[in-house]
Coordinates of C-alpha atoms in Angstrom, one line a residue:
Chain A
X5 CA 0.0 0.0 0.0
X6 CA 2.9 2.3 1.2
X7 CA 4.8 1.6 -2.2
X8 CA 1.6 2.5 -4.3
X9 CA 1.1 5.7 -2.2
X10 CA 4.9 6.7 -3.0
X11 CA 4.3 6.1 -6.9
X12 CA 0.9 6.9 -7.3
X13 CA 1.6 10.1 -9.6
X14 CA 4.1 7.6 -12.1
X15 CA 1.4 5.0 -11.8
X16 CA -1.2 8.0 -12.9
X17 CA 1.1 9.3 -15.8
X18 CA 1.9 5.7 -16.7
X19 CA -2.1 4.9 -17.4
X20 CA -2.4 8.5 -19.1
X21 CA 0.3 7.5 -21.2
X22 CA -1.3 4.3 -22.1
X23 CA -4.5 6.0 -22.8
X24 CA -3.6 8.9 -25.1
X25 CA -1.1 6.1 -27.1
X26 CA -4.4 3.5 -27.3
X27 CA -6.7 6.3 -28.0
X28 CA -4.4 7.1 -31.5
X29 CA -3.6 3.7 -32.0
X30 CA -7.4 2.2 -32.3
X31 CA -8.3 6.2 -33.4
X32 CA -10.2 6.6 -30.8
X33 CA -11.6 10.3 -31.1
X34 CA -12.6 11.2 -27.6
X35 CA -9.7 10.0 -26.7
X36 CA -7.7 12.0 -28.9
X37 CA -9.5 15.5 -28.3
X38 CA -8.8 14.7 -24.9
X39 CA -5.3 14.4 -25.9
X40 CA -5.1 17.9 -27.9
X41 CA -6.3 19.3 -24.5
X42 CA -4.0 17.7 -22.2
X43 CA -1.0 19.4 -24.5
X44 CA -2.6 22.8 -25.0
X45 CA -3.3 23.1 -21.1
X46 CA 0.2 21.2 -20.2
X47 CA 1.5 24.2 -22.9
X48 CA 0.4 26.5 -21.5
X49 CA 1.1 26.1 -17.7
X50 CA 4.9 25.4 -19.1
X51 CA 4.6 28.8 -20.6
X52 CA 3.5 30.8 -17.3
X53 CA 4.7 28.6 -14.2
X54 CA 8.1 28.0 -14.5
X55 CA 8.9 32.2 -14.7
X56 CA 6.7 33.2 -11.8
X57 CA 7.9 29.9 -9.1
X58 CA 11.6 31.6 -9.7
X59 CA 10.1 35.0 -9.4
X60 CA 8.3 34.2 -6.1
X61 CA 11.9 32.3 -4.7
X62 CA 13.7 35.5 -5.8
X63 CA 11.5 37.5 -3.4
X64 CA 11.4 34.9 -0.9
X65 CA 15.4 35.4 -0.5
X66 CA 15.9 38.6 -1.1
X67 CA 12.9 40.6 0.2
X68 CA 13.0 41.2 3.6
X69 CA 10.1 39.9 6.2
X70 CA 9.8 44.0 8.0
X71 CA 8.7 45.2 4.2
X72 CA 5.9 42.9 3.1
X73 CA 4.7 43.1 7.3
X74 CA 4.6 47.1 6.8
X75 CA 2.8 46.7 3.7
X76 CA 0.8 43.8 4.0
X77 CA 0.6 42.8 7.3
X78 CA -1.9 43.2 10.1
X79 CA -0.9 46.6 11.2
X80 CA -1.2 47.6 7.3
X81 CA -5.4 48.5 7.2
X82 CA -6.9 49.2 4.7
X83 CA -3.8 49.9 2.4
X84 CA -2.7 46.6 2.6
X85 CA -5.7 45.4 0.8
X86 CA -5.4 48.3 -2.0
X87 CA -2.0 46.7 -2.7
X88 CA -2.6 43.5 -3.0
X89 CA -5.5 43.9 -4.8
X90 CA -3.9 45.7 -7.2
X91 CA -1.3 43.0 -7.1
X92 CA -3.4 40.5 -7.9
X93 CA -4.9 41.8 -10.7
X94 CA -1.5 41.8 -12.4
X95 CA -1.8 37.9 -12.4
X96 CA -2.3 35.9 -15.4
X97 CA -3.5 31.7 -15.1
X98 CA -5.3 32.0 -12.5
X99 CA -4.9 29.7 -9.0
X100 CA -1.9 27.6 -10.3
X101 CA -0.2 31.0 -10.3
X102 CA -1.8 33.3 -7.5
X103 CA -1.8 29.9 -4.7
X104 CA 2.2 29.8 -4.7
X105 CA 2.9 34.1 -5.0
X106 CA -0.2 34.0 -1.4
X107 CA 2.0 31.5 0.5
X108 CA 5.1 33.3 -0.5
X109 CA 3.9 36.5 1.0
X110 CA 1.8 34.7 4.0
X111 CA 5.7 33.1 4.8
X112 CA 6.9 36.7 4.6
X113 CA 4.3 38.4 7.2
X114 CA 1.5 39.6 4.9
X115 CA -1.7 38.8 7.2
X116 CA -4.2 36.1 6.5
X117 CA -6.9 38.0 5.5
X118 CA -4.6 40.0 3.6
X119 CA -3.4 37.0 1.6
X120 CA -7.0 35.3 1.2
X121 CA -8.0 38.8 -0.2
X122 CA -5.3 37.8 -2.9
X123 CA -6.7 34.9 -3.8
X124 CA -9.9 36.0 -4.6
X125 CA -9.4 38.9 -6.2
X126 CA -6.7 37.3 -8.4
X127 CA -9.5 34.9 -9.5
X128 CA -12.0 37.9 -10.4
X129 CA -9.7 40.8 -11.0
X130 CA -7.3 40.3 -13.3
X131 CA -6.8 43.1 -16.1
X132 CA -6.1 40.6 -18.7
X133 CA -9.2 38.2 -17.9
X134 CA -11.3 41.2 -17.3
X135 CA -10.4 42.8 -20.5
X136 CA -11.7 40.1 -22.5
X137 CA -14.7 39.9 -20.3
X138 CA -16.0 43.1 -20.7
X139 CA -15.2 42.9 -25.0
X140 CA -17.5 39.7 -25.2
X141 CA -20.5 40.8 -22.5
X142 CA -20.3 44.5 -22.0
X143 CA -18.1 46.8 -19.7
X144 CA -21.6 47.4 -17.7
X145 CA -21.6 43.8 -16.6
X146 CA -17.6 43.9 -15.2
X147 CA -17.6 46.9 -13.5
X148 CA -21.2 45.9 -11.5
X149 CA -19.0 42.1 -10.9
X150 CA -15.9 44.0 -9.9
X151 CA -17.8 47.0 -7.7
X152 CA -19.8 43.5 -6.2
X153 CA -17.2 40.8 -5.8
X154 CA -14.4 43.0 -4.2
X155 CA -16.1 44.2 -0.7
X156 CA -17.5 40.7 -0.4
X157 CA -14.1 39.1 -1.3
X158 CA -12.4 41.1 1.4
X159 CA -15.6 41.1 4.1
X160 CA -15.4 36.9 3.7
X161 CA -11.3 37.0 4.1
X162 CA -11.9 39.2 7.3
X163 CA -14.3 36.8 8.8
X164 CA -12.8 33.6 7.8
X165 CA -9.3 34.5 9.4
X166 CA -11.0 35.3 12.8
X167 CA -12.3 32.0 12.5
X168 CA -9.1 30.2 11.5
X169 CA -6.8 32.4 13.7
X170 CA -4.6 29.3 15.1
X171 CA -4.3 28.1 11.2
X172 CA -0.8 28.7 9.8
X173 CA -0.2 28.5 6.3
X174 CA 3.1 27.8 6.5
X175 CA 2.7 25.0 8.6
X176 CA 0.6 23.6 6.2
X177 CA 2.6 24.4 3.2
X178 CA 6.3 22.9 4.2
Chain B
X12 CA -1.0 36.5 -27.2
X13 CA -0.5 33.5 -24.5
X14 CA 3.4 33.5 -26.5
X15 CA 3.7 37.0 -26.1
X16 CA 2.8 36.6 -22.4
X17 CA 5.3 33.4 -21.8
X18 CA 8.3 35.6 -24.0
X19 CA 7.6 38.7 -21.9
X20 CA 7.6 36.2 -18.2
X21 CA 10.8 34.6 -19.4
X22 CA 12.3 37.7 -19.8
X23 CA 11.9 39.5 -17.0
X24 CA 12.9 36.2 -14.7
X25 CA 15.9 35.6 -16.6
X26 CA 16.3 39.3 -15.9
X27 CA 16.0 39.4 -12.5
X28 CA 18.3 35.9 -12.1
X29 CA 20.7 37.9 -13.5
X30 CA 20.9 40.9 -11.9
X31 CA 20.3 38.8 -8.6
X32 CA 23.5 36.7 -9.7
X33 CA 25.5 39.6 -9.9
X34 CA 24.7 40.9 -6.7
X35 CA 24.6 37.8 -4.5
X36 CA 25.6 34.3 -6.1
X37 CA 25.1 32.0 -2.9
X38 CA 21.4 33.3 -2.0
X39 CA 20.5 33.4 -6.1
X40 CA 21.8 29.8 -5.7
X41 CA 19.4 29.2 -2.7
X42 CA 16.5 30.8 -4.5
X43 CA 17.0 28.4 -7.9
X44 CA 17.1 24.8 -5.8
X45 CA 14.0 26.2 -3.6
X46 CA 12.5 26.4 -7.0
X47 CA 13.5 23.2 -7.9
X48 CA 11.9 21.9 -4.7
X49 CA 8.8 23.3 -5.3
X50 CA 8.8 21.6 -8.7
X51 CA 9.8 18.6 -7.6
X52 CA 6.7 19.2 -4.9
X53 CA 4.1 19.7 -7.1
X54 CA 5.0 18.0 -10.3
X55 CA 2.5 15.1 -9.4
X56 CA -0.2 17.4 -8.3
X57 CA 0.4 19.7 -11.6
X58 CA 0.1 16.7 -13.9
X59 CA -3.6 15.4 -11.8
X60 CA -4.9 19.0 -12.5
X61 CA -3.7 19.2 -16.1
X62 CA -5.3 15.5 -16.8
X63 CA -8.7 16.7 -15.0
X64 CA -9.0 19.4 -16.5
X65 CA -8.5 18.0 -20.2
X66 CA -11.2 15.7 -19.2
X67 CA -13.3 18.4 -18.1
X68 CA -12.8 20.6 -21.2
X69 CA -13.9 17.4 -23.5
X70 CA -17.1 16.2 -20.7
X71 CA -18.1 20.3 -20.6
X72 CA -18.4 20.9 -24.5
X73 CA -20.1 23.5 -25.2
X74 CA -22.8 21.3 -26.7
X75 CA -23.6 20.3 -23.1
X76 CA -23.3 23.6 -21.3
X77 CA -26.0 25.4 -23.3
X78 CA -28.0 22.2 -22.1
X79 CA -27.0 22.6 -18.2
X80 CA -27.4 26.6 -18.3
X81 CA -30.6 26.4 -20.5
X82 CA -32.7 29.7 -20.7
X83 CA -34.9 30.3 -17.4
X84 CA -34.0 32.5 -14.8
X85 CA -35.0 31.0 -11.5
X86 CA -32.9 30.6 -8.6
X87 CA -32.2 26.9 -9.5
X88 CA -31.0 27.5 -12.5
X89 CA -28.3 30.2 -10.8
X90 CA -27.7 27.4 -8.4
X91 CA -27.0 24.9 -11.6
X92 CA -24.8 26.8 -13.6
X93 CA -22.7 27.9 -10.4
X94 CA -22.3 24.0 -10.1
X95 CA -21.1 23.6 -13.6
X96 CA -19.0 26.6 -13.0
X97 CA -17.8 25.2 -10.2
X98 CA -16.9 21.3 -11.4
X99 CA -15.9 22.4 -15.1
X100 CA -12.6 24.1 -15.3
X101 CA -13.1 26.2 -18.6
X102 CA -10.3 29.0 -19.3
X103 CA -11.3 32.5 -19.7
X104 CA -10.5 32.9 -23.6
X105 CA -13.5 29.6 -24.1
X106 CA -15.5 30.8 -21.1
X107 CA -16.7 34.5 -22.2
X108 CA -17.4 33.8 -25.8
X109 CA -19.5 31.5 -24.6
X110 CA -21.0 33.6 -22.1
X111 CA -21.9 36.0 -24.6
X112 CA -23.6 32.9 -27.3
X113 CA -25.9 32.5 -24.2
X114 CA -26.6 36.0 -23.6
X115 CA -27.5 36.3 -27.1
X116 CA -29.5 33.0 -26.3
X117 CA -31.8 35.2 -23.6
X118 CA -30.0 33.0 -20.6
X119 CA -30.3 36.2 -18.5
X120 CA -27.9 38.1 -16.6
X121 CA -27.7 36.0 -13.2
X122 CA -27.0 32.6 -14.8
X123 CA -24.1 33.8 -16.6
X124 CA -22.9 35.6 -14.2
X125 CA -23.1 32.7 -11.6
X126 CA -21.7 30.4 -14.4
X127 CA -18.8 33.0 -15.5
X128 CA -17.6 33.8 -11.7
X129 CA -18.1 30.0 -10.5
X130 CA -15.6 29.1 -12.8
X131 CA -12.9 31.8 -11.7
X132 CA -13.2 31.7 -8.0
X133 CA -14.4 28.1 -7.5
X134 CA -12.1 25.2 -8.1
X135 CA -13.6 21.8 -7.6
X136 CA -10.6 19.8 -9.9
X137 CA -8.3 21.9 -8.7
X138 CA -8.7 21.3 -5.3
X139 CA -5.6 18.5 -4.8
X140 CA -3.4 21.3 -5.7
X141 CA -5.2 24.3 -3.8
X142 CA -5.2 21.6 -0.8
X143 CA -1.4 21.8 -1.3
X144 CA -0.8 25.1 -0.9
X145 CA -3.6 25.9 1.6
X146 CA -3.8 22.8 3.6
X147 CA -7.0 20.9 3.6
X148 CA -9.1 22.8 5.7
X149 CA -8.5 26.5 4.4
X150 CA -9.3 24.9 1.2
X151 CA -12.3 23.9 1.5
X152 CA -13.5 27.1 3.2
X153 CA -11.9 29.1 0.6
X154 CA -14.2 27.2 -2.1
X155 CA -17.4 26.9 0.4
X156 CA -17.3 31.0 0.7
X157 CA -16.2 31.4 -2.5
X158 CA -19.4 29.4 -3.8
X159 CA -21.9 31.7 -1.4
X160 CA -20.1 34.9 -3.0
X161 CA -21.0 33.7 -6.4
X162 CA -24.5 33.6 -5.7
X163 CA -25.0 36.2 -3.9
X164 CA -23.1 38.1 -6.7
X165 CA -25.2 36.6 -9.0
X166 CA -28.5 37.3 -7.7
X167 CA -27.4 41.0 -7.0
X168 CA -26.5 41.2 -10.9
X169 CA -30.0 40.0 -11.6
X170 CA -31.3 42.5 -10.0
X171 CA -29.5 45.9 -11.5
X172 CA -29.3 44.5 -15.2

């Protein structure tokens, strides 16, 4: 059981393998749209991830832990949440790219409700998502999501960091 | 314009490695193997995401999302499409044309909105990997909140459009 625990991911990519390779071989078409989708999502994450994990390890070395807890941390009010806000909506690919940046700054002091306020708006506000929101159903539409989503992101990260205040994020994450 | 993105990414890390070199070899050193390590930490996670989400992209066709969203109004069907939001892992570029195909279908304002903002802030296939980061618990109240937001968002958007 232990051993199949340990290699459970190579067991995973070995089936895949074996799937996508059947799929072409007795032309399977569901299999092989599946396929194109698996490379254009595994394309794209190689484009975008590798960049911003050295980017965050960068900052985690060289930034010191005083800065971000000026900025970002609990003493910080309401300008904390303006900056990382506005922080977040520089993001591009979503939660595979906005979980590891939130831990980064967690581990350097920003506060919890700071960072959960992060994660949500980096799901809802980013320029370049929100750009081609408002081309395809109307800028009327975004601004009402973003004057909406905002308070409420930041009212639920207040709340749900009194409720987990003995939770440490970096406990979790090493 | 994904390209563009990766070239201008790669750039400016390379960039920054550099200059970070230069000023301080041994901590730039740190920096790249802690990167490593977080590859090597996630690599299995990365690869479950990537192979749910191809399946979700070909089970969600868009075929089968007009029939899920459909055309009424009602709170249910809010609730529906911020469930398919919320299982389906659809990338912006596919998700908003869409969107706009079922505003042109009279879906009205609500449903896409629950649909559109289910799918950014609520991550049912990524979960392994948010579980990662977050740990199990923070997780799932991250997703749980995130899911009242969307319809209260949604129902609020009804209302003014």
């Amino acid at each position: 059981m232990n051993v199949l625990k340990k290699y459970k991911f190579i067991i995973m990519a070995f089936i895949w393998c074996l799937f996508i390779t059947l799929s072409y071989i007795i032309n399977f078409t569901p299999g092989k749209k599946i396929a194109v989708n698996f490379w254009e999502y595994m394309l794209s994450m190689a484009l975008i991830l590798p960049p911003v994990i050295v980017v965050t390890k960068l900052f985690e070395v060289w930034v010191k832990k005083e800065t971000v807890m000026k900025h970002l941390g609990e003493e910080s009010g309401i300008k904390g949440y303006f900056w990382v806000i506005l922080l977040s909506s520089t993001i591009v690919g979503g939660l595979a790219v906005s979980l590891p940046v939130a831990v980064t700054l967690h581990k350097k002091g920003a506060s919890m409700p700071v960072v959960l306020t992060f994660i949500g708006t980096s799901c809802v506000c980013r320029i370049p998502m929100t750009i081609f929101e408002a081309t395809y159903l109307g800028i009327e539409f975004t601004v009402i999501r973003w004057l909406i989503s905002i308070p409420l992101i930041i009212l639920s990260s207040i709340i749900v960091s009194k409720f987990m205040k003995d939770y440490s994020l970096i406990q979790s994450n090493d | 314009m994904f390209l563009f993105q990766a070239v201008i990414f790669y750039t400016i890390a390379l960039i920054l490695i550099a200059i970070s070199f230069w000023v301080d070899k041994k901590k730039t050193i740190t920096a790249l193997e802690k990167t490593l390590n977080e590859f090597r930490k996630i690599a299995g996670f990365f690869l479950l995401i990537i192979i749910l989400v191809s399946l979700s992209l070909f089970f969600f066709s868009k075929e089968r999302l007009m029939e899920f969203i459909g055309t009424s109004s009602d709170f249910k069907s809010v609730l529906v499409s911020a469930l398919v939001g919320s299982i389906a892992a659809i990338p912006g570029f596919i998700a908003f044309p869409l969107a706009s195909v079922f505003r042109k279908m009279n879906v009205s304002w609500s449903v896409i909105a629950a649909f559109t903002n289910s799918l950014m802030l609520v991550g049912v296939l990524t979960f392994p990997l948010e579980k990662k980061y977050l740990g199990t618990k923070l997780a799932l109240i991250r997703n749980i909140v995130s899911f009242v937001i969307t319809i209260i968002i949604a129902l609020i958007i009804g209302l003014i459009l």
